[in-house]
Coordinates of C-alpha atoms in Angstrom, one line a residue:
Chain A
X1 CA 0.0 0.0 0.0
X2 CA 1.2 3.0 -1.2
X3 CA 0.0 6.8 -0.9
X4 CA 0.6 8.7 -4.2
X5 CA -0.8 11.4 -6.3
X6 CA -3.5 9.0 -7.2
X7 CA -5.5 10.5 -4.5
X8 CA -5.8 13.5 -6.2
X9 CA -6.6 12.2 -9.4
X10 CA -9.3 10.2 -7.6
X11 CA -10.5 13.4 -6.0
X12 CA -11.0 14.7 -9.4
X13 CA -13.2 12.1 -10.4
X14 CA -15.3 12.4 -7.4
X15 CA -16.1 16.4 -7.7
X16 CA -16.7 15.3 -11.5
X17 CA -19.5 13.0 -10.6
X18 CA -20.8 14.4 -7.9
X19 CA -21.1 17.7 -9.7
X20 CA -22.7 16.2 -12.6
X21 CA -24.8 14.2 -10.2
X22 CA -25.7 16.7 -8.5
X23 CA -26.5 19.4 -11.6
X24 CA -27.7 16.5 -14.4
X25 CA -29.1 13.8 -12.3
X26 CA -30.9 14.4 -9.0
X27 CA -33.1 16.9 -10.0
X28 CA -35.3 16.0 -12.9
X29 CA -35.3 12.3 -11.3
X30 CA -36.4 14.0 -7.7
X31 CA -38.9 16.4 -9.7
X32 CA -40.4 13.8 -11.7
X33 CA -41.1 11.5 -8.2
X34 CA -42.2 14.5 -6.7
X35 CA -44.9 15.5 -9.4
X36 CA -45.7 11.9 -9.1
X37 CA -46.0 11.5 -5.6
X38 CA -48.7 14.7 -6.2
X39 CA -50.4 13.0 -8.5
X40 CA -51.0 10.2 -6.8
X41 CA -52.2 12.0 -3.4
X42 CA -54.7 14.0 -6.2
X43 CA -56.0 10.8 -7.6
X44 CA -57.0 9.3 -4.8
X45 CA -58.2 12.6 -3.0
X46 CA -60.4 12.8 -6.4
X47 CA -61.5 9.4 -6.0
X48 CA -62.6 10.0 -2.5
X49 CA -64.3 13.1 -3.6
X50 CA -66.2 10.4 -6.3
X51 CA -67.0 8.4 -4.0
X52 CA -68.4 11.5 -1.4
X53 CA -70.4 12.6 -4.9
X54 CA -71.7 8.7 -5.6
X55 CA -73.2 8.6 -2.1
X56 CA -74.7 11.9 -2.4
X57 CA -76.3 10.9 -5.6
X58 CA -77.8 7.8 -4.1
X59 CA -79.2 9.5 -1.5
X60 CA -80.8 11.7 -3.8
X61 CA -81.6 9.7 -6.3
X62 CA -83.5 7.4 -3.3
X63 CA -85.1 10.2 -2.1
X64 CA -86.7 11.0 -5.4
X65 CA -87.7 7.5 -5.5
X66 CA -89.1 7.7 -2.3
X67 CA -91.1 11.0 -3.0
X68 CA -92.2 10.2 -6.3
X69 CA -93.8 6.5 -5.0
X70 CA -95.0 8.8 -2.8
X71 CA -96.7 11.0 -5.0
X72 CA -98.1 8.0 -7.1
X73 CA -99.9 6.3 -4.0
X74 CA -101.4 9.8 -3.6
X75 CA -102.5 10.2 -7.2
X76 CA -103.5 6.6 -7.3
X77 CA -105.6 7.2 -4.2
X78 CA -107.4 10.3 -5.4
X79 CA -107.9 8.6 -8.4
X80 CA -110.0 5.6 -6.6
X81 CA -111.7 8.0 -5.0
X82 CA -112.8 9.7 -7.9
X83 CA -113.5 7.0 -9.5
X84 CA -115.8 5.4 -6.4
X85 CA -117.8 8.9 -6.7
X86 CA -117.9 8.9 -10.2
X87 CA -119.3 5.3 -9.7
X88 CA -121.9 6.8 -7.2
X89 CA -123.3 9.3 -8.6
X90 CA -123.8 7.2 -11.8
X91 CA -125.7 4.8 -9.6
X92 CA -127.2 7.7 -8.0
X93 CA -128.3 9.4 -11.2
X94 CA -129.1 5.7 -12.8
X95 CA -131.4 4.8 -9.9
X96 CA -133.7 8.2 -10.0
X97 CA -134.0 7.4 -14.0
X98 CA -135.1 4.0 -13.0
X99 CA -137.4 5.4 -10.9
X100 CA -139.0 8.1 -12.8
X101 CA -139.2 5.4 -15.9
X102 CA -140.8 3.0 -14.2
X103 CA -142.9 6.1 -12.5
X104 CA -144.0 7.2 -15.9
X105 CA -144.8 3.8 -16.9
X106 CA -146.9 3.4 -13.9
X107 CA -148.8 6.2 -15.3
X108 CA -148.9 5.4 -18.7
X109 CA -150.3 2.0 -17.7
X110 CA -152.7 3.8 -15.6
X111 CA -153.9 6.2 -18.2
X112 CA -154.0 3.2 -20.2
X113 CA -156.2 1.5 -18.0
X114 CA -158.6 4.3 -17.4
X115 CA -158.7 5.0 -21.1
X116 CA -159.3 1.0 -21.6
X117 CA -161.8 1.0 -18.6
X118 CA -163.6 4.3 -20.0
X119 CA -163.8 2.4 -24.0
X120 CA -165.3 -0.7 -22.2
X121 CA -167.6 1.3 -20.2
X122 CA -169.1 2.5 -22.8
X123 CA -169.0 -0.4 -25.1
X124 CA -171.0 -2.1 -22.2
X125 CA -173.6 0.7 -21.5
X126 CA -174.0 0.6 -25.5
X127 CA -174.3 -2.6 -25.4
X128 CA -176.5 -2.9 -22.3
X129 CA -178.8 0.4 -24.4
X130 CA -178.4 -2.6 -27.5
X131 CA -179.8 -4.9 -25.2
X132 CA -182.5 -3.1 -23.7
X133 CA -183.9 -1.4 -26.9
X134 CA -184.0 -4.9 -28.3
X135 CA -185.8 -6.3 -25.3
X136 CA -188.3 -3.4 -25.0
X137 CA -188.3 -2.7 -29.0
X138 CA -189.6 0.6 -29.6
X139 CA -190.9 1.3 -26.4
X140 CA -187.8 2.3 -24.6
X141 CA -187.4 6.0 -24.9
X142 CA -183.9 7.0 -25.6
X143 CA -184.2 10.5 -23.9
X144 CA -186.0 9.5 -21.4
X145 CA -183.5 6.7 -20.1
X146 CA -180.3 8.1 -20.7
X147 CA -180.0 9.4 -17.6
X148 CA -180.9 5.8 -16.0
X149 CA -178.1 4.5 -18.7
X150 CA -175.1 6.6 -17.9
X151 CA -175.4 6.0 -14.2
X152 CA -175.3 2.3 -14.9
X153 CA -172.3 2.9 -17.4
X154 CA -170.5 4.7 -13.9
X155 CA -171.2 2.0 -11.7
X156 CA -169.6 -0.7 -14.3
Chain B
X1 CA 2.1 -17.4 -17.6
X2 CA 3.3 -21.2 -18.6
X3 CA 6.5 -21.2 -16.6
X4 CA 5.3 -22.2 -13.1
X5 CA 5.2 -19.0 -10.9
X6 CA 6.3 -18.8 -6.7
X7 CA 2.9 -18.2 -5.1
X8 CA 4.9 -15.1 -2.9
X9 CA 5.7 -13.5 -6.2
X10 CA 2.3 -14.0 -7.7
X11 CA 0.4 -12.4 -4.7
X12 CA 2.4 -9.7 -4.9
X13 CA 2.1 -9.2 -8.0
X14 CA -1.5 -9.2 -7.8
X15 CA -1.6 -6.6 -5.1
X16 CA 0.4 -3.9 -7.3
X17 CA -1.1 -1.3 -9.1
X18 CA -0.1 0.0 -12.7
X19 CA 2.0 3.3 -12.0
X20 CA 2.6 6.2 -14.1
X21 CA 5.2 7.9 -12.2
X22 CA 8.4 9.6 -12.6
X23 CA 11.6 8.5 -12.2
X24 CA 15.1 10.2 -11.2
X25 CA 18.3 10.3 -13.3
X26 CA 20.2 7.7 -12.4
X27 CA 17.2 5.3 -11.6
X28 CA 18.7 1.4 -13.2
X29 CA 15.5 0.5 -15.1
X30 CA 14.3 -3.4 -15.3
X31 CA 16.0 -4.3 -18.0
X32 CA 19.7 -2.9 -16.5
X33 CA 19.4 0.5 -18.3
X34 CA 21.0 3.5 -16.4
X35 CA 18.5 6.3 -16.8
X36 CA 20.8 9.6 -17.8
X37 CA 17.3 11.9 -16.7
X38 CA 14.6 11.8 -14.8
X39 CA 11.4 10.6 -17.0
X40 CA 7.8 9.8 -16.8
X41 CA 7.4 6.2 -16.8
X42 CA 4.9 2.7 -16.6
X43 CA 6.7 0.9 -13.8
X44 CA 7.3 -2.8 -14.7
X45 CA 9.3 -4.1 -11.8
X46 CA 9.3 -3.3 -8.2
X47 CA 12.9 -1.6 -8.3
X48 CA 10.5 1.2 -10.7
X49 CA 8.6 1.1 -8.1
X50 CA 10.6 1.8 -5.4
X51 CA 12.3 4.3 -7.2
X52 CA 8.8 6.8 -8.1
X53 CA 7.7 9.1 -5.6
X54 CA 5.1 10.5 -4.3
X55 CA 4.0 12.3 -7.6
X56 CA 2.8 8.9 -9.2
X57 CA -0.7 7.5 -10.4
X58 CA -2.2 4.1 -10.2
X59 CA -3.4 4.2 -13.9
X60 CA -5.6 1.2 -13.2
X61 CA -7.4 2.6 -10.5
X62 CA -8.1 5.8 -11.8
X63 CA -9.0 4.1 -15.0
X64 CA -11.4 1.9 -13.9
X65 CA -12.9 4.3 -11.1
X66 CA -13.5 6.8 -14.0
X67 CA -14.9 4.1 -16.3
X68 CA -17.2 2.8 -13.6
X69 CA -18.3 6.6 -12.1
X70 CA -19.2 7.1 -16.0
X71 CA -21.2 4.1 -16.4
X72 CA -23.2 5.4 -13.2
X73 CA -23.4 9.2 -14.7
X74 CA -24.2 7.5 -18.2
X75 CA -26.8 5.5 -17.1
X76 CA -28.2 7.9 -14.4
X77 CA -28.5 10.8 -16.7
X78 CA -30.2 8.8 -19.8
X79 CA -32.5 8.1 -17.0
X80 CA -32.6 11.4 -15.5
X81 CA -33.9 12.7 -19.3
X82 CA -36.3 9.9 -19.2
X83 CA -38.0 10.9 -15.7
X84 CA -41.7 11.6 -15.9
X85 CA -44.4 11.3 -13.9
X86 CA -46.1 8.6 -15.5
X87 CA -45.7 5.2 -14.9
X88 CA -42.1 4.4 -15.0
X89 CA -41.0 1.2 -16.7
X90 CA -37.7 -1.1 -17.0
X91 CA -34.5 1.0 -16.5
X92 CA -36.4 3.5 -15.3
X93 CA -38.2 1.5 -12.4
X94 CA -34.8 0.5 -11.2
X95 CA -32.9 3.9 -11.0
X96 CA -35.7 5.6 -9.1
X97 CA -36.1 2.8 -6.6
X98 CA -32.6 3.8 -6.0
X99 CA -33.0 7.5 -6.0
X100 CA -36.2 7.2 -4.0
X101 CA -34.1 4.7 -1.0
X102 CA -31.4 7.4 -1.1
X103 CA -33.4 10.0 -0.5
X104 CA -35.4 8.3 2.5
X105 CA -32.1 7.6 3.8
X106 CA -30.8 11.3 3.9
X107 CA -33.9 12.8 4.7
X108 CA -34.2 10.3 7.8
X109 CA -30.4 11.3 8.8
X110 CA -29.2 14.8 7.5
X111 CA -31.7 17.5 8.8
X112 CA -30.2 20.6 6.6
X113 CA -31.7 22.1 3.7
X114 CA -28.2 21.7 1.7
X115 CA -29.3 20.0 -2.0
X116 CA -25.7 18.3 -2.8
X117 CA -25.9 16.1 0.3
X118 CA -28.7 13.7 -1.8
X119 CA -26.9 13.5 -5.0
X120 CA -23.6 13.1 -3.3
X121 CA -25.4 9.8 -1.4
X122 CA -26.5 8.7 -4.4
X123 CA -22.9 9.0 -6.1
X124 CA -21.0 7.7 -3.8
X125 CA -23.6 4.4 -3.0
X126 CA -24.0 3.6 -6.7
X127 CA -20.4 4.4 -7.4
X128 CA -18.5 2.5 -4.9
X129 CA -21.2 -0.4 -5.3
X130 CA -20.0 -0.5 -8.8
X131 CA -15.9 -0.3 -7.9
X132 CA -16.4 -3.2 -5.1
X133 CA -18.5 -5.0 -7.7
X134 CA -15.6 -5.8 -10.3
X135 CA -14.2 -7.9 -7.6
X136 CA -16.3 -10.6 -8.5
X137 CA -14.5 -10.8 -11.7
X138 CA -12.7 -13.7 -11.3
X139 CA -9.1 -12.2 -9.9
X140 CA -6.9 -13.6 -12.9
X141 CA -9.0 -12.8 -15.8
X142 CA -8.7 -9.3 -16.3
X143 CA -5.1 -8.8 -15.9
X144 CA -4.4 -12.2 -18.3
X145 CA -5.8 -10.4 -21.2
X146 CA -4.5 -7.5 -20.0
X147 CA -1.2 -9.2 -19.9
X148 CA -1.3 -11.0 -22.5
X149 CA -2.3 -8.3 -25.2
X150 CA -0.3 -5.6 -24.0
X151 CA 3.4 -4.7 -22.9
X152 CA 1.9 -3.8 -19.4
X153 CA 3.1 -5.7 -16.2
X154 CA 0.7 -5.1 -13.3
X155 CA -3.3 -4.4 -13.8
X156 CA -5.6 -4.2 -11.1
X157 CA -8.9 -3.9 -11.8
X158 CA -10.8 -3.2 -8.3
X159 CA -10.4 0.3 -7.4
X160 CA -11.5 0.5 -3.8
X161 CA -8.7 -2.2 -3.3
X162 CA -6.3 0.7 -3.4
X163 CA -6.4 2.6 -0.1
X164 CA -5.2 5.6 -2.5
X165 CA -9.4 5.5 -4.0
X166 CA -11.1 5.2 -0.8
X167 CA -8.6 8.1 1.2
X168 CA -9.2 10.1 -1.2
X169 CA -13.0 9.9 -1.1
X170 CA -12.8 10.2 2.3
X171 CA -10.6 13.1 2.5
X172 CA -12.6 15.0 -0.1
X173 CA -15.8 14.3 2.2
X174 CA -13.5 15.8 5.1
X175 CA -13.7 18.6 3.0
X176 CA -16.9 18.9 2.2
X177 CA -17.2 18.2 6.3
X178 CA -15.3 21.4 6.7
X179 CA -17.4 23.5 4.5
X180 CA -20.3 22.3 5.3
X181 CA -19.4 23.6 9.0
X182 CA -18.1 27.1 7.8
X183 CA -21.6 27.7 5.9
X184 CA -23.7 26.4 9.1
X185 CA -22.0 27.8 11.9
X186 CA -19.1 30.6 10.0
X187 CA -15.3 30.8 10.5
X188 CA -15.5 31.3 14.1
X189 CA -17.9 28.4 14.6
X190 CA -15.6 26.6 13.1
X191 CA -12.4 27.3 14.8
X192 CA -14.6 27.7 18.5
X193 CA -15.8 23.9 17.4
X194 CA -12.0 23.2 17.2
X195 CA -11.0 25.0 20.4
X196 CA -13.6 25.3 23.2
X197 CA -14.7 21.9 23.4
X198 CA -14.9 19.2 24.5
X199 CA -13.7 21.1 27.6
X200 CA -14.7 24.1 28.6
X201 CA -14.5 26.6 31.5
X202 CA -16.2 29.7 33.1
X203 CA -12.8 31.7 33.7
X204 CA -11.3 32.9 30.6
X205 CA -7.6 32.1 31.6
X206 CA -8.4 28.1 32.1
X207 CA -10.3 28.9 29.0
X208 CA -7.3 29.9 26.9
X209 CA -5.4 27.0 28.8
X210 CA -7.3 24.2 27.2
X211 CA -7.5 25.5 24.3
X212 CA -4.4 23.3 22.8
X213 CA -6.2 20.4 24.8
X214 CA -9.2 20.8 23.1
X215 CA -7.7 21.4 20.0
X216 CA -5.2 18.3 19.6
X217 CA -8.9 16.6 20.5
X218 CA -11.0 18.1 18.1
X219 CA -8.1 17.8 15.4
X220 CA -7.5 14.2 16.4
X221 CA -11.3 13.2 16.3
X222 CA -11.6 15.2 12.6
X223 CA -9.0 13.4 11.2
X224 CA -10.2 10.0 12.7
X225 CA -13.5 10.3 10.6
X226 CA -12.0 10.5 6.8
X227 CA -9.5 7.7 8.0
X228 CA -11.7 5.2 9.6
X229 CA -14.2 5.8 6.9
X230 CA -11.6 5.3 3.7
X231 CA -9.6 2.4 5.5
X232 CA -12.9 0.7 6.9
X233 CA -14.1 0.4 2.8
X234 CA -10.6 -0.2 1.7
X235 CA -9.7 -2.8 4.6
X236 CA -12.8 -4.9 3.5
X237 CA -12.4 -4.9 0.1
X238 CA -8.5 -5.8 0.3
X239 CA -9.2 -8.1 2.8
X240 CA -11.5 -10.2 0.7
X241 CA -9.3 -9.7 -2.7
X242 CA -6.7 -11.0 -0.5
X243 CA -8.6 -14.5 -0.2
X244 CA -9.4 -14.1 -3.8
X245 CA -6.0 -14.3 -4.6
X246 CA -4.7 -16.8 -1.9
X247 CA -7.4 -19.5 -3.1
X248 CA -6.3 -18.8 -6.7
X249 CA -2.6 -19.1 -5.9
X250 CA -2.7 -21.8 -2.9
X251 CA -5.9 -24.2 -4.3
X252 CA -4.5 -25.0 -7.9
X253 CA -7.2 -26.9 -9.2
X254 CA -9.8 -26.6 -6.4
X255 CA -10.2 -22.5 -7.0
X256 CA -13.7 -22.9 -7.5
X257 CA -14.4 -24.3 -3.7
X258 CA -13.5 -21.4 -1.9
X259 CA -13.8 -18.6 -4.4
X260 CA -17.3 -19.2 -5.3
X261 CA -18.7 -19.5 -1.8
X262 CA -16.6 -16.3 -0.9
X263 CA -17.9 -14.5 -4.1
X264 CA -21.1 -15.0 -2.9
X265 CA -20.6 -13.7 0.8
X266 CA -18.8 -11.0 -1.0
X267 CA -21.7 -9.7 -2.5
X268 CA -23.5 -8.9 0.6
X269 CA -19.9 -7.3 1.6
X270 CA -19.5 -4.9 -1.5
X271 CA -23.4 -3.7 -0.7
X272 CA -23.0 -3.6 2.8
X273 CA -19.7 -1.6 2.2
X274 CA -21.2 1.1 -0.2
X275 CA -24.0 1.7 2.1
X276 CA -22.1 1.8 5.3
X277 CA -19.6 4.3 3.4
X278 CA -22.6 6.3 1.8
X279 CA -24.6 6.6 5.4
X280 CA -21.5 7.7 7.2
X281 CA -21.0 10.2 4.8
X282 CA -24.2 11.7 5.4
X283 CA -23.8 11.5 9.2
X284 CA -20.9 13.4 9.2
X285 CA -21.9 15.9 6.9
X286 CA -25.0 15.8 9.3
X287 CA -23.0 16.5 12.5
X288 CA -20.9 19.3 10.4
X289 CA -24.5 21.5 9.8
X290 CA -25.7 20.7 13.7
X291 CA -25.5 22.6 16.5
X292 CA -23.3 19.8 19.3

C-alpha cells in the first residue's frame, strides 16, 4: 500500500461525478417522483371526492324515489276515490232514472187503464142500451132513459 | 504465464497497481538500463517502483474508477432525461427505486436544507457499489488479457482495493465536512468547534489554557472520521481480494471451492460496504451543519 498522487486524481473524479450528479441527475429524477407523488395524493383525494359525490347521488336519487312512490300512491288514491264517486253518482243518477221510468210507466199503464176502462164502459152501457132497446123494442125511450143509462155505465 | 510462478511473487504481483510515475536520473531500469534523466514512466518491476515518488498515479485505478463513475453518470443521466411522472418502466423503475431509497435515507439522517448532500449519497452508494462490484471478476481474468495483449506488467482492476481511492474519497468528504461547518455555523464556529470543546470553563484564563487540549482533540477526532471511513471500505475490500488471490494461488485446481462461496458472501460485503460508506458520509456531513 502506497500513498501517491493518485488520490488527487481520484478526488477529481469524485467532484466530477458528484457535480454532474448533482447538476444533471438528482433533479429531474427527484422532480419527476415529486410531481408523481402529487399526482397520486390527487387521484386518490379525487376518488374520495367520487365516491363522497356517488353517495350523495344515491341519497338523492333514493329520495326522489321515495317522493315520487310517494306522489303515485297519492294520485293513485285520489284517483279511486274519484272513481268510487264517479261510480256513485252514476248509480245515483241511474237509480232516480229507473225510478222516474218505471214512475212514468206506472202512469202510462194507468192512463191506459182508465182509457181502456172508459172504452169498455161504454162499449157495455151501448151494449147494455143494444140490449134493452131490443128487449123493450120501440118502447124504450132514448131521452128519457139516458139518464138511467149513464149512471149504470158509472157504476160498471 | 506457462512457466510455473512462486505463489509469494504471484500475490504480490497481484496486489500492485499499474503506475505512471516519474523516475530520477540515475534510476537502473528493469532491464539494466541506467537512466541519464529523470522521466515519466509505466513501472514494470518493483525496483521502478521503489524508485517513483510520491508524484505517481495508479493508472488502473483511476482508470477503472473513472470508467465505472461514468457508467453510473451514463446511465443515471439517460434516466434522468427519461423521468416523468407517469408510470415508469424497465430501467427506469430501477434507477428511481434507488433515488427514491437514497433519498429516504438522507432525509431520515441529515436535517439541513443543503441539496448536494442527496446526490452526493446517491454518487457515492451507486459508485462504490459499482468499484467493489468488479471484484467478483474472477481475480486472474482481467489482468491475463490484459497481460497477455499488451506490454503492461501489473493491472488491477478493483479500485477501492487501493487505499489511494477510498482516502481520497474520504478526504474530499473531510472537505466537504469542513465546508459544510463554515456555511452552518461561519469561520468562528468553526475554529470555536476546534477549540472550546470538549472542555470548557467559566474563567477565561483556564479557557485559553485548554485550548491546545481541546484542539489536539477536536483535530484528532476530525481526522479520525475520513480515515476510519476510507480504510474501513478499503480494509474490506482488500481483505476479501486477499482470499481471492490466496485461493487462486494456494488451491491450484480446487479454486472454484472457496472462491465461489466467498464471491457469494462478498456480494453482501460490497453492498454492505457502499451503504455503510454512503450513510457515514451523510452523518458526518449531518453532525458538520448541527449545533453539538
Amino acid at each position: 500500500m502506497t500513498m501517491n498522487a493518485t488520490l488527487f486524481g481520484q478526488a477529481i473524479w469524485f467532484a466530477i461525478f458528484v457535480w454532474f450528479c448533482w447538476k444533471f441527475v438528482w433533479p429531474p429524477i427527484i422532480t419527476a417522483l415529486e410531481e408523481r407523488k402529487q399526482k397520486i395524493a390527487e387521484g386518490l383525494s379525487s376518488a374520495d371526492r367520487a365516491e363522497r359525490d356517488l353517495e350523495l347521488a344515491q341519497e338523492k336519487a333514493s329520495k326522489n324515489l321515495r317522493e315520487a312512490k310517494e306522489k303515485a300512491a297519492e294520485i293513485i288514491e285520489q284517483a279511486k276515490k274519484r272513481s268510487d264517486a264517479i261510480v256513485e253518482e252514476a248509480r245515483d243518477k241511474a237509480r232516480t232514472e229507473g225510478d222516474r221510468l218505471v214512475a212514468r210507466a206506472h202512469d202510462e199503464i194507468e192512463q191506459e187503464m182508465n182509457r181502456a176502462r172508459e172504452e169498455l164502459r161504454q162499449e157495455v152501457s151501448k151494449l147494455a142500451l143494444k140490449g134493452a132497446s131490443m128487449v123493450l123494442e120501440r118502447e124504450v125511450d132514448e131521452k128519457a132513459h139516458e139518464q138511467m143509462l149513464k149512471q149504470l155505465a158509472t157504476e160498471l | 504465464m506457462s512457466e510455473k510462478i512462486e505463489p509469494t511473487y504471484y500475490i504480490q504481483h497481484h496486489l500492485q497497481n499499474l503506475t505512471w510515475g516519474q523516475v530520477p536520473a540515475g534510476t537502473e531500469r528493469c532491464d539494466g538500463q541506467v537512466l541519464e534523466s529523470s522521466q515519466w514512466i509505466l513501472a514494470a518491476c518493483s525496483q521502478e517502483l521503489e524508485a517513483m515518488g510520491f508524484w505517481s498515479f495508479h493508472v488502473d485505478s483511476l482508470l477503472w474508477a473513472g470508467l465505472l463513475g461514468g457508467v453510473f453518470i451514463l446511465v443515471f443521466w439517460l434516466m434522468a432525461r427519461k423521468a416523468h411522472s407517469g408510470t415508469p418502466s424497465g430501467m427506469l423503475n430501477f434507477v428511481e427505486t434507488l433515488v427514491e431509497f437514497v433519498d429516504t435515507q438522507v432525509k431520515d439522517t441529515f436535517h439541513g436544507r443543503s441539496s448536494l448532500v442527496a446526490p452526493l449519497a446517491l454518487t457515492i452508494f451507486v459508485w462504490v457499489f459499482l468499484m467493489n462490484l468488479v471484484k467478483l471478476i474472477p481475480v486472474d481474468f482481467v489482468p491475463y488479457v490484459v497481460m497477455e495483449t499488451t506490454p503492461l506488467e501489473y493491472f488491477k482492476i478493483v479500485p477501492t482495493v487501493d487505499a489511494n481511492i477510498t482516502l481520497s474519497m474520504s478526504f474530499s468528504v473531510l472537505a466537504l465536512m469542513i465546508a459544510f461547518t463554515i456555511k452552518a455555523k461561519g469561520v468562528g464556529g468553526f475554529i470555536s468547534e476546534l477549540t472550546l470543546q470538549p472542555f470548557s470553563a467559566d474563567n477565561i484564563f483556564f479557557k485559553i489554557i485548554l485550548i491546545p487540549v481541546n484542539l489536539v482533540l477536536e483535530l484528532a477526532a476530525m481526522l479520525a472520521k475520513p480515515v476510519s471511513l476510507g480504510l474501513r471500505l478499503f480494509g474490506n475490500m482488500f481483505a476479501g481480494e486477499f482470499v481471492f488471490i490466496l485461493a487462486a494461488a494456494l488451491l491450484v485446481g480446487w479454486q472454484a471451492v472457496v472462491s465461489v462461496p466467498w464471491a457469494i458472501f462478498h456480494i453482501l460485503v460490497i453492498s454492505l460496504q457502499a451503504f455503510i460508506f454512503m450513510m457515514l458520509t451523510v452523518v458526518y456531513l449531518s453532525l458538520a451543519t448541527e449545533e453539538h
